[in-house]
């Protein structure tokens, strides 16, 4: 499969060149800086295979992201989705917070950023800016917590690929799920929010009908991962297109047209993400083969221990993201470089959790996250006010706690 990977990588490069010519924002400069640096370094080291490998990996994630947009259409075309949305309109504040966090968490497992298209109609009738911002922040918190364990997110795909074959994927998923469950339960214990107690059987039936295709897809995805050795992105790429065709045939012409429209509309605008993937993965692929980088990481790990590298990775992801740099750049580079220095499976999982927490921070409260900026536009709230709100404080405390744990373990 090397030749198809090379061809796909060259197609990703063509898309990137088009994005650089089309866009004039920070995406252009990130792609040019990282990709250009990788090419210059490859030229100096005469290592063009690393560039081709980086392009092939970028093509996988571009295809993975394209499938995530298709997966979003599965839910948005569900016949009973409106019933689920209408049930959340009349809740009291505490119940609304708990319900929106729950809905954001559940739908984000398969949809990632697509979940805002499901949650946004819930606050369409709210005119007060403060209420809209609060509701949006809880929806984003649910979305960010799903990043910690969902196998369908770009974050999980980037991180599992960067950490390599030594990573125990099951242990990472399980640890992330327990962490997400704990963080979701904390505001309930503190009385800040609560789960609605009076939901009719019709609501649960509607929710079940909406999520049934997603649950079947999750089961099939995990089967391919654990039984046949596929990575989560590869399994998603194999499953989503045929399942979309089957679902469109079952639901009829109207739903099929809606699924196609939603997917194509998203595909027309995701060349920016492709260019970021190409720049980051080409640079990371080349730089990991530089002996000086490997020796520097070994020296830091020897002097301070792998726990220090985990702490550095988390800070090195969160801070640039808060300043406007997308997570895929720092996650790819730091985890790819630091993974070889992890002595065992526990430290490798902690490094993966550090990357997932940094990505979750970006999804909830960072101007460098495309998902966050897209969510603020859909929710019609201030990006700067939301970025400096409760999610920022919440995730900062969580990351500081994991940093302390990593340093203690050493």
CSV table of C-alpha atoms in Angstrom, one decimal:
chain,number,residue,atom,x,y,z
A,1,UNK,CA,0.0,0.0,0.0
A,2,UNK,CA,3.0,2.3,-0.2
A,3,UNK,CA,2.2,3.6,-3.7
A,4,UNK,CA,-1.4,4.6,-3.0
A,5,UNK,CA,-0.1,6.4,0.2
A,6,UNK,CA,2.4,8.3,-1.9
A,7,UNK,CA,-0.3,9.3,-4.4
A,8,UNK,CA,-2.7,10.4,-1.7
A,9,UNK,CA,0.2,12.4,-0.1
A,10,UNK,CA,0.8,14.2,-3.3
A,11,UNK,CA,-2.9,15.0,-3.6
A,12,UNK,CA,-2.8,16.5,-0.1
A,13,UNK,CA,0.2,18.6,-1.2
A,14,UNK,CA,-1.8,19.9,-4.1
A,15,UNK,CA,-4.7,20.8,-1.8
A,16,UNK,CA,-2.2,22.6,0.5
A,17,UNK,CA,-0.7,24.6,-2.3
A,18,UNK,CA,-4.2,25.7,-3.3
A,19,UNK,CA,-5.0,26.6,0.3
A,20,UNK,CA,-1.8,28.7,0.6
A,21,UNK,CA,-2.7,30.6,-2.6
A,22,UNK,CA,-6.4,31.0,-1.5
A,23,UNK,CA,-6.0,32.0,2.1
A,24,UNK,CA,-4.2,35.0,3.5
A,25,UNK,CA,-4.5,34.3,7.3
A,26,UNK,CA,-2.3,32.6,9.8
A,27,UNK,CA,-3.0,29.2,8.2
A,28,UNK,CA,-0.9,30.1,5.2
A,29,UNK,CA,2.1,31.1,7.3
A,30,UNK,CA,1.9,28.0,9.6
A,31,UNK,CA,1.8,25.7,6.5
A,32,UNK,CA,4.6,27.6,4.8
A,33,UNK,CA,6.8,27.9,7.9
A,34,UNK,CA,6.5,24.2,9.1
A,35,UNK,CA,6.3,22.6,5.7
A,36,UNK,CA,9.1,24.8,4.4
A,37,UNK,CA,11.3,24.1,7.4
A,38,UNK,CA,10.7,20.4,6.9
A,39,UNK,CA,11.7,20.6,3.3
A,40,UNK,CA,14.8,22.6,4.0
A,41,UNK,CA,15.9,20.2,6.7
A,42,UNK,CA,15.2,17.2,4.4
A,43,UNK,CA,17.3,18.9,1.7
A,44,UNK,CA,20.2,19.4,4.1
A,45,UNK,CA,20.0,15.8,5.3
A,46,UNK,CA,19.1,14.3,1.9
A,47,UNK,CA,16.0,12.6,3.5
A,48,UNK,CA,13.2,13.0,1.0
A,49,UNK,CA,11.6,9.7,2.1
A,50,UNK,CA,10.7,11.4,5.4
A,51,UNK,CA,8.9,14.2,3.4
A,52,UNK,CA,6.9,11.6,1.5
A,53,UNK,CA,6.1,9.7,4.7
A,54,UNK,CA,4.8,12.9,6.2
A,55,UNK,CA,2.6,13.6,3.2
A,56,UNK,CA,1.2,10.1,3.3
A,57,UNK,CA,0.3,10.5,7.0
A,58,UNK,CA,-1.2,13.9,6.3
A,59,UNK,CA,-3.4,12.3,3.6
A,60,UNK,CA,-4.7,9.8,6.1
A,61,UNK,CA,-5.8,12.5,8.5
A,62,UNK,CA,-7.3,14.6,5.7
A,63,UNK,CA,-9.4,11.6,4.7
A,64,UNK,CA,-10.2,11.0,8.3
A,65,UNK,CA,-11.4,14.6,8.8
A,66,UNK,CA,-13.5,14.3,5.6
A,67,UNK,CA,-15.1,11.2,7.0
A,68,UNK,CA,-15.9,13.0,10.3
A,69,UNK,CA,-17.8,15.6,8.3
A,70,UNK,CA,-19.7,12.8,6.6
A,71,UNK,CA,-20.4,11.2,10.0
A,72,UNK,CA,-21.9,14.5,11.2
A,73,UNK,CA,-24.5,14.2,8.5
A,74,UNK,CA,-25.7,10.9,9.9
A,75,UNK,CA,-27.0,12.7,13.0
A,76,UNK,CA,-28.2,15.9,11.3
A,77,UNK,CA,-30.4,13.9,8.9
A,78,UNK,CA,-32.0,11.7,11.7
A,79,UNK,CA,-35.8,12.0,11.5
A,80,UNK,CA,-36.3,12.3,15.2
A,81,UNK,CA,-33.4,14.7,16.0
A,82,UNK,CA,-35.9,17.6,16.5
A,83,UNK,CA,-37.6,15.8,19.4
A,84,UNK,CA,-34.3,15.5,21.2
A,85,UNK,CA,-33.5,19.2,20.7
A,86,UNK,CA,-37.0,20.4,21.8
A,87,UNK,CA,-36.7,18.6,25.1
A,88,UNK,CA,-33.9,20.9,26.2
A,89,UNK,CA,-35.6,24.2,25.7
A,90,UNK,CA,-37.5,24.7,28.9
A,91,UNK,CA,-35.0,23.5,31.5
A,92,UNK,CA,-33.9,25.5,34.5
A,93,UNK,CA,-30.3,26.8,34.6
A,94,UNK,CA,-28.7,23.9,36.6
A,95,UNK,CA,-30.6,21.3,34.5
A,96,UNK,CA,-29.8,23.2,31.3
A,97,UNK,CA,-26.1,23.1,32.1
A,98,UNK,CA,-26.1,19.4,33.0
A,99,UNK,CA,-28.2,18.5,29.9
A,100,UNK,CA,-26.1,20.6,27.5
A,101,UNK,CA,-22.9,19.1,28.9
A,102,UNK,CA,-24.3,15.6,28.5
A,103,UNK,CA,-25.6,16.2,25.0
A,104,UNK,CA,-22.3,17.8,24.0
A,105,UNK,CA,-20.4,14.8,25.4
A,106,UNK,CA,-22.6,12.2,23.9
A,107,UNK,CA,-22.8,13.7,20.4
A,108,UNK,CA,-19.1,14.6,20.4
A,109,UNK,CA,-18.0,11.0,20.7
A,110,UNK,CA,-18.6,10.5,17.0
A,111,UNK,CA,-19.1,14.1,15.7
A,112,UNK,CA,-16.3,16.1,17.4
A,113,UNK,CA,-16.8,19.7,16.3
A,114,UNK,CA,-20.0,18.7,14.4
A,115,UNK,CA,-21.8,18.5,17.8
A,116,UNK,CA,-22.2,22.2,17.9
A,117,UNK,CA,-24.6,21.9,14.9
A,118,UNK,CA,-26.7,19.7,17.1
A,119,UNK,CA,-26.5,21.7,20.3
A,120,UNK,CA,-26.8,25.2,18.8
A,121,UNK,CA,-30.5,25.0,18.1
A,122,UNK,CA,-31.1,24.5,21.8
A,123,UNK,CA,-30.2,28.1,22.6
A,124,UNK,CA,-31.6,29.6,19.5
A,125,UNK,CA,-34.5,31.2,21.5
A,126,UNK,CA,-32.2,32.6,24.2
A,127,UNK,CA,-31.7,36.3,23.6
A,128,UNK,CA,-29.6,37.2,26.7
A,129,UNK,CA,-25.9,37.1,25.8
A,130,UNK,CA,-24.9,35.8,29.2
A,131,UNK,CA,-27.2,32.8,29.0
A,132,UNK,CA,-26.0,32.1,25.5
A,133,UNK,CA,-22.4,32.2,26.5
A,134,UNK,CA,-23.0,30.1,29.6
A,135,UNK,CA,-24.8,27.4,27.5
A,136,UNK,CA,-22.2,27.5,24.8
A,137,UNK,CA,-19.4,27.0,27.4
A,138,UNK,CA,-21.1,23.9,28.8
A,139,UNK,CA,-21.7,22.5,25.4
A,140,UNK,CA,-18.0,23.1,24.6
A,141,UNK,CA,-17.0,21.4,27.8
A,142,UNK,CA,-18.9,18.3,26.9
A,143,UNK,CA,-17.2,18.4,23.4
A,144,UNK,CA,-13.8,18.8,25.0
A,145,UNK,CA,-14.2,16.0,27.4
A,146,UNK,CA,-15.2,13.6,24.6
A,147,UNK,CA,-11.7,14.3,23.1
A,148,UNK,CA,-10.2,12.4,26.0
A,149,UNK,CA,-11.5,9.0,24.8
A,150,UNK,CA,-13.4,9.2,21.5
A,151,UNK,CA,-11.7,7.1,18.8
A,152,UNK,CA,-13.4,9.3,16.1
A,153,UNK,CA,-11.6,12.6,16.8
A,154,UNK,CA,-8.7,14.0,14.9
A,155,UNK,CA,-6.9,14.4,18.2
A,156,UNK,CA,-7.0,10.6,18.9
A,157,UNK,CA,-5.8,9.9,15.4
A,158,UNK,CA,-2.9,12.3,15.6
A,159,UNK,CA,-1.9,11.1,19.1
A,160,UNK,CA,-2.0,7.4,18.5
A,161,UNK,CA,0.0,7.8,15.3
A,162,UNK,CA,2.6,10.0,17.0
A,163,UNK,CA,3.0,7.6,19.9
A,164,UNK,CA,3.5,4.5,17.7
A,165,UNK,CA,3.0,0.8,18.1
A,166,UNK,CA,4.2,0.7,21.7
A,167,UNK,CA,1.1,2.5,22.9
A,168,UNK,CA,-1.6,0.5,24.5
A,169,UNK,CA,-4.6,1.9,22.7
A,170,UNK,CA,-7.1,0.2,25.1
A,171,UNK,CA,-5.4,1.6,28.2
A,172,UNK,CA,-5.3,5.1,26.7
A,173,UNK,CA,-9.0,4.9,25.8
A,174,UNK,CA,-10.0,3.5,29.2
A,175,UNK,CA,-7.9,6.0,31.1
A,176,UNK,CA,-9.3,8.9,29.0
A,177,UNK,CA,-12.9,7.7,29.6
A,178,UNK,CA,-12.4,7.5,33.4
A,179,UNK,CA,-10.8,10.9,33.4
A,180,UNK,CA,-13.7,12.4,31.3
A,181,UNK,CA,-16.3,10.8,33.5
A,182,UNK,CA,-14.6,12.2,36.6
A,183,UNK,CA,-14.3,15.7,35.2
A,184,UNK,CA,-18.0,15.6,34.0
A,185,UNK,CA,-19.1,14.5,37.5
A,186,UNK,CA,-17.2,17.2,39.4
A,187,UNK,CA,-19.7,20.1,38.7
A,188,UNK,CA,-22.6,17.7,39.6
A,189,UNK,CA,-20.9,17.0,43.0
A,190,UNK,CA,-20.4,20.7,43.6
A,191,UNK,CA,-24.0,21.4,42.7
A,192,UNK,CA,-23.2,23.7,39.8
A,193,UNK,CA,-25.3,21.6,37.4
A,194,UNK,CA,-27.4,18.5,37.5
A,195,UNK,CA,-28.8,15.9,35.1
A,196,UNK,CA,-32.5,16.4,34.3
A,197,UNK,CA,-34.6,13.9,36.1
A,198,UNK,CA,-37.9,14.2,34.3
A,199,UNK,CA,-37.3,13.0,30.8
A,200,UNK,CA,-40.1,11.1,29.1
A,201,UNK,CA,-39.8,7.7,27.5
A,202,UNK,CA,-40.4,9.3,24.2
A,203,UNK,CA,-37.3,11.4,24.6
A,204,UNK,CA,-35.1,8.3,25.3
A,205,UNK,CA,-36.7,6.6,22.3
A,206,UNK,CA,-35.9,9.5,20.1
A,207,UNK,CA,-32.3,9.8,21.4
A,208,UNK,CA,-31.9,6.0,20.8
A,209,UNK,CA,-33.1,6.3,17.3
A,210,UNK,CA,-30.8,9.2,16.6
A,211,UNK,CA,-27.7,7.6,18.0
A,212,UNK,CA,-28.3,4.0,16.8
A,213,UNK,CA,-26.3,4.3,13.6
A,214,UNK,CA,-23.5,6.0,15.6
A,215,UNK,CA,-23.4,3.2,18.2
A,216,UNK,CA,-23.2,0.6,15.4
A,217,UNK,CA,-20.4,2.5,13.8
A,218,UNK,CA,-18.5,2.8,17.1
A,219,UNK,CA,-18.8,-1.0,17.7
A,220,UNK,CA,-17.6,-1.7,14.1
A,221,UNK,CA,-14.7,0.7,14.5
A,222,UNK,CA,-13.5,-0.8,17.7
A,223,UNK,CA,-13.8,-4.3,16.2
A,224,UNK,CA,-11.5,-3.3,13.4
A,225,UNK,CA,-9.0,-1.6,15.8
A,226,UNK,CA,-8.8,-4.4,18.4
A,227,UNK,CA,-9.3,-7.5,16.2
A,228,UNK,CA,-7.7,-6.6,12.9
A,229,UNK,CA,-5.0,-4.1,13.9
A,230,UNK,CA,-6.3,-1.0,12.1
A,231,UNK,CA,-5.6,2.4,13.6
A,232,UNK,CA,-8.7,4.5,14.5
A,233,UNK,CA,-8.4,6.8,11.5
A,234,UNK,CA,-8.0,3.9,9.1
A,235,UNK,CA,-11.0,2.1,10.6
A,236,UNK,CA,-13.1,5.2,10.3
A,237,UNK,CA,-12.1,5.8,6.7
A,238,UNK,CA,-13.1,2.2,5.8
A,239,UNK,CA,-16.5,2.3,7.6
A,240,UNK,CA,-18.0,5.8,7.2
A,241,UNK,CA,-18.5,5.9,3.4
A,242,UNK,CA,-20.3,2.6,3.0
A,243,UNK,CA,-22.4,3.2,6.1
A,244,UNK,CA,-23.3,6.6,4.8
A,245,UNK,CA,-24.5,5.1,1.5
A,246,UNK,CA,-26.5,2.4,3.4
A,247,UNK,CA,-28.1,5.0,5.7
A,248,UNK,CA,-29.0,7.3,2.9
A,249,UNK,CA,-30.7,4.4,1.1
A,250,UNK,CA,-32.7,3.4,4.2
A,251,UNK,CA,-33.8,7.0,5.1
A,252,UNK,CA,-34.9,7.9,1.7
A,253,UNK,CA,-34.3,10.7,-0.9
A,254,UNK,CA,-34.9,13.7,1.4
A,255,UNK,CA,-32.4,12.5,4.1
A,256,UNK,CA,-30.0,11.4,1.4
A,257,UNK,CA,-30.0,14.9,-0.2
A,258,UNK,CA,-29.5,16.5,3.2
A,259,UNK,CA,-26.5,14.2,4.0
A,260,UNK,CA,-24.9,15.0,0.7
A,261,UNK,CA,-25.5,18.8,1.1
A,262,UNK,CA,-24.1,18.9,4.6
A,263,UNK,CA,-21.0,16.8,3.7
A,264,UNK,CA,-20.1,18.7,0.5
A,265,UNK,CA,-20.6,22.1,2.2
A,266,UNK,CA,-18.1,21.1,4.9
A,267,UNK,CA,-15.6,19.6,2.3
A,268,UNK,CA,-15.5,22.8,0.4
A,269,UNK,CA,-14.0,24.6,3.4
A,270,UNK,CA,-11.6,22.2,5.0
A,271,UNK,CA,-8.5,22.8,2.9
A,272,UNK,CA,-7.1,25.0,5.8
A,273,UNK,CA,-7.0,21.9,8.0
A,274,UNK,CA,-5.4,19.8,5.3
A,275,UNK,CA,-2.6,22.4,4.9
A,276,UNK,CA,-2.0,22.4,8.7
A,277,UNK,CA,-1.7,18.6,8.7
A,278,UNK,CA,0.7,18.7,5.8
A,279,UNK,CA,3.0,21.3,7.3
A,280,UNK,CA,3.0,19.8,10.8
A,281,UNK,CA,3.4,16.1,9.7
A,282,UNK,CA,6.1,16.8,7.1
A,283,UNK,CA,8.1,18.8,9.7
A,284,UNK,CA,7.6,16.2,12.5
A,285,UNK,CA,8.5,13.3,10.1
A,286,UNK,CA,11.8,15.0,9.2
A,287,UNK,CA,12.8,16.3,12.6
A,288,UNK,CA,12.3,13.0,14.4
A,289,UNK,CA,15.1,11.6,12.3
A,290,UNK,CA,17.6,14.2,13.3
A,291,UNK,CA,20.1,12.6,15.8
A,292,UNK,CA,20.7,15.9,17.6
A,293,UNK,CA,17.0,16.1,18.5
A,294,UNK,CA,16.9,12.6,19.8
A,295,UNK,CA,20.0,13.1,21.9
A,296,UNK,CA,18.6,16.3,23.4
A,297,UNK,CA,15.4,14.6,24.4
A,298,UNK,CA,17.4,11.7,25.9
A,299,UNK,CA,19.5,14.3,27.9
A,300,UNK,CA,16.4,16.0,29.2
A,301,UNK,CA,14.8,12.7,30.1
A,302,UNK,CA,17.9,11.6,31.9
A,303,UNK,CA,18.4,14.8,33.8
A,304,UNK,CA,14.7,15.4,34.8
A,305,UNK,CA,12.9,12.1,34.1
A,306,UNK,CA,10.2,11.3,31.6
A,307,UNK,CA,7.6,13.0,33.9
A,308,UNK,CA,9.3,16.3,33.0
A,309,UNK,CA,8.8,15.6,29.3
A,310,UNK,CA,5.1,14.9,29.9
A,311,UNK,CA,4.8,18.2,31.8
A,312,UNK,CA,6.7,20.1,29.1
A,313,UNK,CA,4.4,18.5,26.4
A,314,UNK,CA,1.3,19.6,28.2
A,315,UNK,CA,2.5,23.2,28.6
A,316,UNK,CA,3.9,23.2,25.1
A,317,UNK,CA,0.5,22.3,23.7
A,318,UNK,CA,-1.7,24.5,25.8
A,319,UNK,CA,0.2,27.8,25.8
A,320,UNK,CA,0.7,28.1,22.0
A,321,UNK,CA,-2.9,27.0,21.4
A,322,UNK,CA,-4.2,29.8,23.7
A,323,UNK,CA,-2.1,32.3,21.7
A,324,UNK,CA,-3.5,31.1,18.4
A,325,UNK,CA,-1.5,28.1,17.1
A,326,UNK,CA,-3.6,25.0,16.3
A,327,UNK,CA,-3.1,22.0,18.5
A,328,UNK,CA,-2.2,19.6,15.6
A,329,UNK,CA,1.1,21.4,15.2
A,330,UNK,CA,2.4,21.2,18.7
A,331,UNK,CA,0.8,17.8,19.5
A,332,UNK,CA,2.3,16.2,16.4
A,333,UNK,CA,5.8,17.6,17.0
A,334,UNK,CA,6.1,17.2,20.8
A,335,UNK,CA,4.6,13.7,21.1
A,336,UNK,CA,6.5,12.4,18.1
A,337,UNK,CA,9.8,13.7,19.6
A,338,UNK,CA,9.1,12.7,23.2
A,339,UNK,CA,7.5,9.2,22.7
A,340,UNK,CA,10.9,7.4,22.2
A,341,UNK,CA,12.0,8.6,25.6
A,342,UNK,CA,9.1,7.1,27.5
A,343,UNK,CA,10.4,4.0,29.4
A,344,UNK,CA,7.1,2.0,29.7
A,345,UNK,CA,3.5,1.8,28.8
A,346,UNK,CA,2.3,3.9,31.8
A,347,UNK,CA,4.5,6.9,30.9
A,348,UNK,CA,3.4,6.5,27.2
A,349,UNK,CA,-0.2,6.6,28.2
A,350,UNK,CA,0.4,9.6,30.5
A,351,UNK,CA,2.1,11.4,27.5
A,352,UNK,CA,-1.0,10.5,25.4
A,353,UNK,CA,-3.3,11.9,28.1
A,354,UNK,CA,-1.2,15.1,28.2
A,355,UNK,CA,-1.7,15.5,24.5
A,356,UNK,CA,-5.4,14.8,24.8
A,357,UNK,CA,-5.8,17.3,27.7
A,358,UNK,CA,-4.0,19.9,25.7
A,359,UNK,CA,-6.2,19.3,22.8
A,360,UNK,CA,-9.3,19.4,25.0
A,361,UNK,CA,-8.2,22.7,26.4
A,362,UNK,CA,-8.0,24.0,22.9
A,363,UNK,CA,-11.4,22.7,22.0
A,364,UNK,CA,-13.0,24.4,25.0
A,365,UNK,CA,-11.2,27.7,25.4
A,366,UNK,CA,-8.4,28.5,22.9
A,367,UNK,CA,-8.3,30.9,20.0
A,368,UNK,CA,-5.9,28.6,18.1
A,369,UNK,CA,-8.6,25.9,17.8
A,370,UNK,CA,-10.5,25.9,14.6
A,371,UNK,CA,-13.3,23.9,16.4
A,372,UNK,CA,-13.6,26.5,19.1
A,373,UNK,CA,-13.7,29.4,16.7
A,374,UNK,CA,-16.3,27.6,14.5
A,375,UNK,CA,-18.4,26.9,17.6
A,376,UNK,CA,-18.4,30.5,18.7
A,377,UNK,CA,-19.6,31.6,15.3
A,378,UNK,CA,-22.4,29.0,15.3
A,379,UNK,CA,-23.4,29.8,18.8
A,380,UNK,CA,-23.2,33.6,18.0
A,381,UNK,CA,-21.1,34.4,21.1
A,382,UNK,CA,-17.9,36.3,21.7
A,383,UNK,CA,-14.8,34.2,21.2
A,384,UNK,CA,-12.7,36.2,23.5
A,385,UNK,CA,-15.2,36.2,26.4
A,386,UNK,CA,-15.7,32.5,26.0
A,387,UNK,CA,-12.0,31.8,25.8
A,388,UNK,CA,-11.4,33.6,29.2
A,389,UNK,CA,-14.4,32.0,30.9
A,390,UNK,CA,-15.0,29.1,33.2
A,391,UNK,CA,-13.6,26.5,30.9
A,392,UNK,CA,-10.2,28.2,30.8
A,393,UNK,CA,-10.0,28.1,34.6
A,394,UNK,CA,-11.4,24.6,34.8
A,395,UNK,CA,-8.9,23.1,32.3
A,396,UNK,CA,-6.0,25.0,33.7
A,397,UNK,CA,-6.6,23.4,37.2
A,398,UNK,CA,-6.9,20.0,35.6
A,399,UNK,CA,-3.7,20.3,33.7
A,400,UNK,CA,-1.8,21.5,36.7
A,401,UNK,CA,-3.0,18.5,38.6
A,402,UNK,CA,-1.8,16.1,35.9
A,403,UNK,CA,1.6,17.9,35.7
A,404,UNK,CA,2.0,17.4,39.4
A,405,UNK,CA,1.1,13.7,39.0
A,406,UNK,CA,3.6,13.3,36.2
A,407,UNK,CA,6.4,14.9,38.1
A,408,UNK,CA,5.7,12.7,41.2
A,409,UNK,CA,5.7,9.5,39.1
A,410,UNK,CA,9.0,10.8,37.4
